[in-house]
CSV table of C-alpha atoms (C1' of nucleotides) in Angstrom, one decimal:
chain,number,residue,atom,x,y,z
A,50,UNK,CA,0.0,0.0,0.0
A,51,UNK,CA,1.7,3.3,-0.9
A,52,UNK,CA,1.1,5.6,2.1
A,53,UNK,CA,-0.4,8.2,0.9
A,54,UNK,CA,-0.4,11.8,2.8
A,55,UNK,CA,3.1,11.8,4.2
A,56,UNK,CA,3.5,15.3,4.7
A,57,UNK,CA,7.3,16.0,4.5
A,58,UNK,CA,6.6,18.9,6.5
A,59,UNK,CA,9.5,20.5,5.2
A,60,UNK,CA,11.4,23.1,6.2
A,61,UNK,CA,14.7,24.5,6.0
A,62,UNK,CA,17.6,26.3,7.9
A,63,UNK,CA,18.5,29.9,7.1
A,64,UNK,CA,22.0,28.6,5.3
A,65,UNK,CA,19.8,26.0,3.5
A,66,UNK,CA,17.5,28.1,2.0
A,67,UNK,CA,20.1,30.8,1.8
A,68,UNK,CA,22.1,28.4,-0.4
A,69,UNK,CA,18.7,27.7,-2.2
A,70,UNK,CA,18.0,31.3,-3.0
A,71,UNK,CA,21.6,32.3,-3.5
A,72,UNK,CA,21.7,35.0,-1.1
A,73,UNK,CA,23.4,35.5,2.0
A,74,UNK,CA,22.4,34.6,5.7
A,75,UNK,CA,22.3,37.8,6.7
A,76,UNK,CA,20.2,39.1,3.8
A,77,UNK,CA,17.4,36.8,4.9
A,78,UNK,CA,17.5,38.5,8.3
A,79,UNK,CA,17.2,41.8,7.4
A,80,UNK,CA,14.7,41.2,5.4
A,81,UNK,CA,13.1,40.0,8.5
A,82,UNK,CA,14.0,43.4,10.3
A,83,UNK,CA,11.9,44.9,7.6
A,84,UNK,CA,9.0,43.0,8.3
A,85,UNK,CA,9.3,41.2,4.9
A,86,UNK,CA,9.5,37.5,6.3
A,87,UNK,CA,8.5,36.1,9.7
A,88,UNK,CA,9.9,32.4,9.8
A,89,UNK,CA,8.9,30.4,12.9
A,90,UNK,CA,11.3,29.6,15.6
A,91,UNK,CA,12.6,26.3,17.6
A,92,UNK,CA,12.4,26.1,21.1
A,93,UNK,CA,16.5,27.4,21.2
A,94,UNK,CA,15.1,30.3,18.9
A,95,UNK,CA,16.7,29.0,15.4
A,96,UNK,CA,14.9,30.5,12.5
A,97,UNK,CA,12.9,27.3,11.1
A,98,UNK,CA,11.3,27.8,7.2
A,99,UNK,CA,8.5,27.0,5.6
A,100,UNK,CA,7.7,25.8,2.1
A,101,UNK,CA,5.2,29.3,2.2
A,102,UNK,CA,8.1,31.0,3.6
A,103,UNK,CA,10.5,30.2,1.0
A,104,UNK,CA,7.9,31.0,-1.6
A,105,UNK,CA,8.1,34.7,-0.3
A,106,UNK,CA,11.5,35.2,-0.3
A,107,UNK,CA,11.6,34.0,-4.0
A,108,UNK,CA,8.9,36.5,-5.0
A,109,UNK,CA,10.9,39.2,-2.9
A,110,UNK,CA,13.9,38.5,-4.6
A,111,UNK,CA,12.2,38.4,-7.9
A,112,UNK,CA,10.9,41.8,-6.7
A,113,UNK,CA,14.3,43.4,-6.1
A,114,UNK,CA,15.7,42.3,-9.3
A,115,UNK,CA,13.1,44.4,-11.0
A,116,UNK,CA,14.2,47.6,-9.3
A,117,UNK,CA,10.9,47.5,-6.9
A,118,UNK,CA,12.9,49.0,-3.4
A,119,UNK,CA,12.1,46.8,-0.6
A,120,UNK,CA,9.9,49.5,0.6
A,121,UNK,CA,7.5,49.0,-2.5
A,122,UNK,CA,7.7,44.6,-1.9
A,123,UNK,CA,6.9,45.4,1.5
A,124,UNK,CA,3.7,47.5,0.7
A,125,UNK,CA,2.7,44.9,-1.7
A,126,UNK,CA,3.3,41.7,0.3
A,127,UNK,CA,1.2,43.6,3.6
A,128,UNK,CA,-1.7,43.8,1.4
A,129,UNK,CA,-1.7,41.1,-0.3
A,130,UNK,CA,-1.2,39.1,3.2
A,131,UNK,CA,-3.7,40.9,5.5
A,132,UNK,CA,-6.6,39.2,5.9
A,133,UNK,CA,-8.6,42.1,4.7
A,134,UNK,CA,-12.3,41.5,5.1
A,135,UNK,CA,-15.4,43.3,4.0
A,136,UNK,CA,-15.9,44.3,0.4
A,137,UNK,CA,-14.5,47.8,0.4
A,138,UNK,CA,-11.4,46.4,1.8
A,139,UNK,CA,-11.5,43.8,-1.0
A,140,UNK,CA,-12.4,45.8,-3.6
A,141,UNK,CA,-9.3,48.2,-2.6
A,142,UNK,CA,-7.1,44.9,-2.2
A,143,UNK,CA,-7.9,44.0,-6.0
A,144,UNK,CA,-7.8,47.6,-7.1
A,145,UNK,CA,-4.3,47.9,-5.3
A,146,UNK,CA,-3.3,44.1,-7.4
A,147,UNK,CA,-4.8,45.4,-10.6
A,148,UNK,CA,-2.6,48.5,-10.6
A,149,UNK,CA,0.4,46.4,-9.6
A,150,UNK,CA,0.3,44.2,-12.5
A,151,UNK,CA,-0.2,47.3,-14.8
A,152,UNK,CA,3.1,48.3,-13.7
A,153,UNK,CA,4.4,44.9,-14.5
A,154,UNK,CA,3.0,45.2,-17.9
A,155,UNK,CA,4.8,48.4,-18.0
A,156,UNK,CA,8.1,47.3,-17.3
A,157,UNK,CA,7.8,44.6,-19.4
A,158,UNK,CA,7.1,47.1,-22.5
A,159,UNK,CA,10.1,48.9,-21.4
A,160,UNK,CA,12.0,45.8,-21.2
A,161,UNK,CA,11.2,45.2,-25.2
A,162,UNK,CA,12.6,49.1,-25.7
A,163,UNK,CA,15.8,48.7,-24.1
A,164,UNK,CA,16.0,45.2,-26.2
A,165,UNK,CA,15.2,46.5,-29.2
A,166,UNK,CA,18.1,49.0,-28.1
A,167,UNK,CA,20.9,47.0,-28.0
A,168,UNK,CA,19.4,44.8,-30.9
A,169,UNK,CA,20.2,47.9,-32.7
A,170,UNK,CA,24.1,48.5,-31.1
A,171,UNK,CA,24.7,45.0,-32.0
A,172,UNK,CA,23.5,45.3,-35.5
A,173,UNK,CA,25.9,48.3,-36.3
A,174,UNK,CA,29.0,46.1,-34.8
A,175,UNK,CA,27.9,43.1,-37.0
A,176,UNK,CA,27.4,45.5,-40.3
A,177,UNK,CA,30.8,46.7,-39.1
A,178,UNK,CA,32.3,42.8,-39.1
A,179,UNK,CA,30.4,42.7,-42.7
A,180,UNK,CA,32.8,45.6,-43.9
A,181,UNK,CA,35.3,44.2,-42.5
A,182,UNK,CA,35.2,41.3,-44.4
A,183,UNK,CA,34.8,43.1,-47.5
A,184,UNK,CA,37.5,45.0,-47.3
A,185,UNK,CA,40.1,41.7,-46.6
A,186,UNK,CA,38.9,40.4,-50.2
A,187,UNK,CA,39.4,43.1,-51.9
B,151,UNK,CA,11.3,73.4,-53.9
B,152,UNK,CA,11.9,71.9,-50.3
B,153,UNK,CA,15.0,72.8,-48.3
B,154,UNK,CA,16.4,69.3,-47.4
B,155,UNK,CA,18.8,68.2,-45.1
B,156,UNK,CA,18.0,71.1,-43.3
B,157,UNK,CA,19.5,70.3,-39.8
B,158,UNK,CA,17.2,71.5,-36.8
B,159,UNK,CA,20.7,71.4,-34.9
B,160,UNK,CA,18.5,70.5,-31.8
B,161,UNK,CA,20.2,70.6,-28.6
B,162,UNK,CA,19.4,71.0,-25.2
B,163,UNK,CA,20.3,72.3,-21.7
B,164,UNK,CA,20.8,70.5,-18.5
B,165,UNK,CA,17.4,71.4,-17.1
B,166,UNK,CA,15.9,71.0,-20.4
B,167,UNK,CA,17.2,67.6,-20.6
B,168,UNK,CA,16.2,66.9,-17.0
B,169,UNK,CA,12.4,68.2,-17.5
B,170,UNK,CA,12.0,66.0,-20.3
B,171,UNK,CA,13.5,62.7,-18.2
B,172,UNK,CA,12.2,63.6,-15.5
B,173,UNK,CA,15.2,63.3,-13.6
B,174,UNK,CA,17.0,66.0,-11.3
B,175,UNK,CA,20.0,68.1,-12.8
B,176,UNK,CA,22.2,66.6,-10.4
B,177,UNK,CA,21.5,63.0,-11.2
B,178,UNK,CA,22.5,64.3,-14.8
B,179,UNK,CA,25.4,65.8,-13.3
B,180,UNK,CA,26.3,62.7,-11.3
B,181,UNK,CA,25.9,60.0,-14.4
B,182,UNK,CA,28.4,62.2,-16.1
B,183,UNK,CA,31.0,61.8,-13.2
B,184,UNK,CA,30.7,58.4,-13.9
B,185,UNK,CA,31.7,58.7,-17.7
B,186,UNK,CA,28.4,57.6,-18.9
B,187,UNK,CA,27.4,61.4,-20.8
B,188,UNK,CA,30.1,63.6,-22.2
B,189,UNK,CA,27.9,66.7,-23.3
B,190,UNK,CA,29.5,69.6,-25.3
B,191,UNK,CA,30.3,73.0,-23.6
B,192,UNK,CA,29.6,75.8,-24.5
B,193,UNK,CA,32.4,78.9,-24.4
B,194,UNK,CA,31.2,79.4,-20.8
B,195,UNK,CA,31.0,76.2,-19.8
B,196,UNK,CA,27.4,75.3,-19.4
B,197,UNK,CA,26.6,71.6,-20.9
B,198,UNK,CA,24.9,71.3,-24.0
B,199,UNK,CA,22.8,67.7,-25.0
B,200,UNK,CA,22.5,66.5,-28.3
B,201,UNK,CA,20.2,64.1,-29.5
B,202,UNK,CA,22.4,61.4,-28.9
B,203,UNK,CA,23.2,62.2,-25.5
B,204,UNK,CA,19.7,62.4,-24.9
B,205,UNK,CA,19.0,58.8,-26.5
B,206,UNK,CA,22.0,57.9,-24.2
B,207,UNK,CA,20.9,59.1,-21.3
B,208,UNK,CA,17.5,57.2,-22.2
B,209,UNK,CA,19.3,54.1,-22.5
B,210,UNK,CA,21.0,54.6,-18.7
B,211,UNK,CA,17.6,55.8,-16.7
B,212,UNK,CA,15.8,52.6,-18.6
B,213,UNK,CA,18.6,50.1,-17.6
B,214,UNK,CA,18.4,52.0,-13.9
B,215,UNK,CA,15.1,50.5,-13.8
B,216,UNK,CA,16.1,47.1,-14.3
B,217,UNK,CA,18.6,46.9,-11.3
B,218,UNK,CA,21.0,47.2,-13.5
B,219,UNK,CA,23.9,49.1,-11.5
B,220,UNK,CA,25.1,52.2,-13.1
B,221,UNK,CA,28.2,50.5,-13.3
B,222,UNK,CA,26.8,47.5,-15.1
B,223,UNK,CA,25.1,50.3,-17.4
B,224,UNK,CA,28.3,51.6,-17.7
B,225,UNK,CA,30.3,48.9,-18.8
B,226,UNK,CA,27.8,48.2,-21.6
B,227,UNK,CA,28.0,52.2,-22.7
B,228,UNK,CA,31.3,51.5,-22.8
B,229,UNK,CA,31.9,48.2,-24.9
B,230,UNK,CA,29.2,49.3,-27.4
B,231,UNK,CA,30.4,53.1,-27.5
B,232,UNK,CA,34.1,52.5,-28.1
B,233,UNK,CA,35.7,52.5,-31.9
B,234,UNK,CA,36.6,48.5,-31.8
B,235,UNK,CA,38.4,47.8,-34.8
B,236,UNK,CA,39.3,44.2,-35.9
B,237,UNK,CA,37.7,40.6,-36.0
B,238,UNK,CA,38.4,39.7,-32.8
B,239,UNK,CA,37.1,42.5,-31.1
B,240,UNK,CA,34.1,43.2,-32.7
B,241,UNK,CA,33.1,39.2,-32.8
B,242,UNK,CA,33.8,40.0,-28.7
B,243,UNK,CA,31.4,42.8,-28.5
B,244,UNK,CA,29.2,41.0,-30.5
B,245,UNK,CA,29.2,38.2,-28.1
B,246,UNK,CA,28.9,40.6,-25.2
B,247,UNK,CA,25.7,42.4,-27.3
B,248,UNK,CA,24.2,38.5,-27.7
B,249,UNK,CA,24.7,37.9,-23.9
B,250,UNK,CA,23.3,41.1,-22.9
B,251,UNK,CA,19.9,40.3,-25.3
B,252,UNK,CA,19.5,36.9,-23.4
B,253,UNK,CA,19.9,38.4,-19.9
B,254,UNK,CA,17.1,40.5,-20.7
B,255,UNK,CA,14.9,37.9,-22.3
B,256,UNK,CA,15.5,36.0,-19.0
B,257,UNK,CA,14.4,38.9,-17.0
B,258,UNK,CA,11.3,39.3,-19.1
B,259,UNK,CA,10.7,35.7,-18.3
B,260,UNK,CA,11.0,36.2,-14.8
B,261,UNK,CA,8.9,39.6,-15.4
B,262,UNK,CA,6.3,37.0,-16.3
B,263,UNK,CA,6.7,34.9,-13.6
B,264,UNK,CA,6.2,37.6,-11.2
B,265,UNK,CA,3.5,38.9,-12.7
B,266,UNK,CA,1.8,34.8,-12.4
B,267,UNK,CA,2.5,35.3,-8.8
B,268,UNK,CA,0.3,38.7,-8.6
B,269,UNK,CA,-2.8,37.5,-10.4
B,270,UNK,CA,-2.9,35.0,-8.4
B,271,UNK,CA,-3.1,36.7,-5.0
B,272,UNK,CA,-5.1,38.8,-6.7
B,273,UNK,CA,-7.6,36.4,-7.7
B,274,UNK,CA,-7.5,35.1,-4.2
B,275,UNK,CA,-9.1,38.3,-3.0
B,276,UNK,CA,-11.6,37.9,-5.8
B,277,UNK,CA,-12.7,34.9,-4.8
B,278,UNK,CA,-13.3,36.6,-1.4
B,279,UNK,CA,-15.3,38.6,-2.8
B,280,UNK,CA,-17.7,36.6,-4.4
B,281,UNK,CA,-17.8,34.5,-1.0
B,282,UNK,CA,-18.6,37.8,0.9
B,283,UNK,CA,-21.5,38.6,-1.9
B,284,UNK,CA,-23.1,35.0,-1.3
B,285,UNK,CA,-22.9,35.4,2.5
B,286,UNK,CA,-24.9,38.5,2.1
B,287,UNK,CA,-27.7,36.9,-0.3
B,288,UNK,CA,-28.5,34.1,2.7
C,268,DC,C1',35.4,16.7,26.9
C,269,DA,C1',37.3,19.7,23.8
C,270,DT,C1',36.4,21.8,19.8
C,271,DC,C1',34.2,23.1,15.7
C,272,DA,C1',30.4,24.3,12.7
C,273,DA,C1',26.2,26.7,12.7
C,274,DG,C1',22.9,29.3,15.0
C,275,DT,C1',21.8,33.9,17.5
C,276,DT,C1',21.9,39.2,18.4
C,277,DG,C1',24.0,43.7,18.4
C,278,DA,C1',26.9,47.2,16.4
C,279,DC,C1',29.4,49.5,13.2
C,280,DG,C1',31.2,49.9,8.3
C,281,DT,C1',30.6,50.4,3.3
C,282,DT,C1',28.8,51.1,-1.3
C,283,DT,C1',25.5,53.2,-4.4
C,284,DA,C1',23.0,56.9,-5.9
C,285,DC,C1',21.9,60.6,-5.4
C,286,DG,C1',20.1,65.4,-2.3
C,287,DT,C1',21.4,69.7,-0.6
C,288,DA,C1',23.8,73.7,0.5
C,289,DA,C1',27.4,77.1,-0.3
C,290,DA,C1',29.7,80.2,-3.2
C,291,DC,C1',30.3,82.0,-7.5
C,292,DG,C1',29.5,83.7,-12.8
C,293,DG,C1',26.5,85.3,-16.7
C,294,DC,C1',22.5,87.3,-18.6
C,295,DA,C1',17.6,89.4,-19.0
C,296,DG,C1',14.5,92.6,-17.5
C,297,DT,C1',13.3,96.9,-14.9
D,184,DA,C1',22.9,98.9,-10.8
D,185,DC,C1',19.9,95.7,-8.7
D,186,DT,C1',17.2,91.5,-8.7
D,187,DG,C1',16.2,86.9,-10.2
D,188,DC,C1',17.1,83.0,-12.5
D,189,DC,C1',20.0,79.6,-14.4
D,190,DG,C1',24.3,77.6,-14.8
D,191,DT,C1',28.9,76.0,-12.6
D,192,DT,C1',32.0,73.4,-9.0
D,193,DT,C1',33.0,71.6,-4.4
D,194,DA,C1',31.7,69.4,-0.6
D,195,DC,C1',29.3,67.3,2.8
D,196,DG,C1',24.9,64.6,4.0
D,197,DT,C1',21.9,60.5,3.7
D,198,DA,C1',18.8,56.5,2.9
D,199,DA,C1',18.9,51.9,1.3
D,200,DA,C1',20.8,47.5,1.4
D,201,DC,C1',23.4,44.9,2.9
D,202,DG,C1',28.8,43.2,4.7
D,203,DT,C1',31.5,42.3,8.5
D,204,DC,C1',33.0,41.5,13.0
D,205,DA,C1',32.5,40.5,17.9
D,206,DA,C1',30.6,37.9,21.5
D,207,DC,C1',27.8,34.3,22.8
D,208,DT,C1',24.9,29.4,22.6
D,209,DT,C1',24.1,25.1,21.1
D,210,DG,C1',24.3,20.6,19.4
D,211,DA,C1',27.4,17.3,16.9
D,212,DT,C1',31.6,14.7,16.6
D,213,DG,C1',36.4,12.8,16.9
DNA sequence: CATCAAGTTGACGTTTACGTAAACGGCAGT
DNA sequence: ACTGCCGTTTACGTAAACGTCAACTTGATG
């Protein structure tokens, strides 16, 4: 019989997950000065993480490499994680998410520009490797 | 008959440049401590902004938003500004230009990703809501 | 049992990316 | 000539985001 339902209740150290993440220990805990993670503790007070816990780090990290200061992830990851009740409250939860992925959509435009950018410095060096070549057959 | 090639000689100054950015004069200032604008003077001494710097200066405040470091920013400015001459260098560059293209494509996947892990918060909150409007028809 | 790795909390240091203020020159309008 | 306004340089200030080091506990292991 395959036991089904084993939780693996897994969890991780702060080095393992800071290994996992690639950042540094101390990273992880200021982000927890900040408010931005609250990771359970053992009984000695060890820092003990979650699966959900990891899963915010990542999207913080993701965050950060888009330029949003940790200020901004923190704003975002308060509302989203309040347990807001009562429709106006909802409503301005979902209002608050709708603009936040227009400003993904933005950045992702932007993203194309600064692409199609370079595409365009790269083009001129690679006409320039064409002339190049030219020039050695004549 | 229609005066071509008649050059609008467009240029601007410092606070010009910065309304237009919307950036401060002294960031201006600042990026060109770094090397990464070299505007013209005039006899007196006041900077003037071509076109080019302008598009430059573009390039540097979009990058900015990417986490890209001003010195990251730099060193591309830098690889894709100078006169390369030769195979060897210009297939570098090249290379560096190609590298640079598929960094970004990764960060517009992650952009992506990111923007997955909004919608769905979001549309936890929705769901909420519909729960709440239910509740309220008992 | 000694020691060593890995955890903790402070506290101070450092880098990046500017802000801000001082002190000055040039030019336009009154 | 005086008043603003814009430009310049030099210099110091600062907020954010960590790095680094000290001082201490706590298991784990040879």
């Amino acid at each position: 019989m395959s036991r089904e339902g084993i939780q693996k209740e897994e969890s991780w150290t702060i080095s393992d997950l800071a290994q996992q993440l690639d950042v540094s220990t101390r990273t992880i805990r200021y982000y927890e000065e900040l408010g931005l993670i609250t990771p359970s503790r053992t009984e000695k007070g060890s820092r003990h993480y979650s699966r959900k816990d990891r899963a915010r780090l990542r999207l913080i990290l993701r965050g950060k490499r888009f330029g949003f200061s940790l200020d901004q992830i923190r704003e975002m990851i308060e509302l989203f994680g309040e347990d807001r009740t009562g429709r106006a409250q909802l409503l301005r939860t979902i209002e608050y998410g709708n603009q936040k992925l227009a400003e993904i959509d933005e950045k992702i435009m932007e993203l194309r520009h600064l692409r199609e950018d370079i595409l365009v410095y790269k083009q001129n060096f690679e006409q320039k490797l064409l002339e190049e070549n030219e020039e050695e057959k004549r």
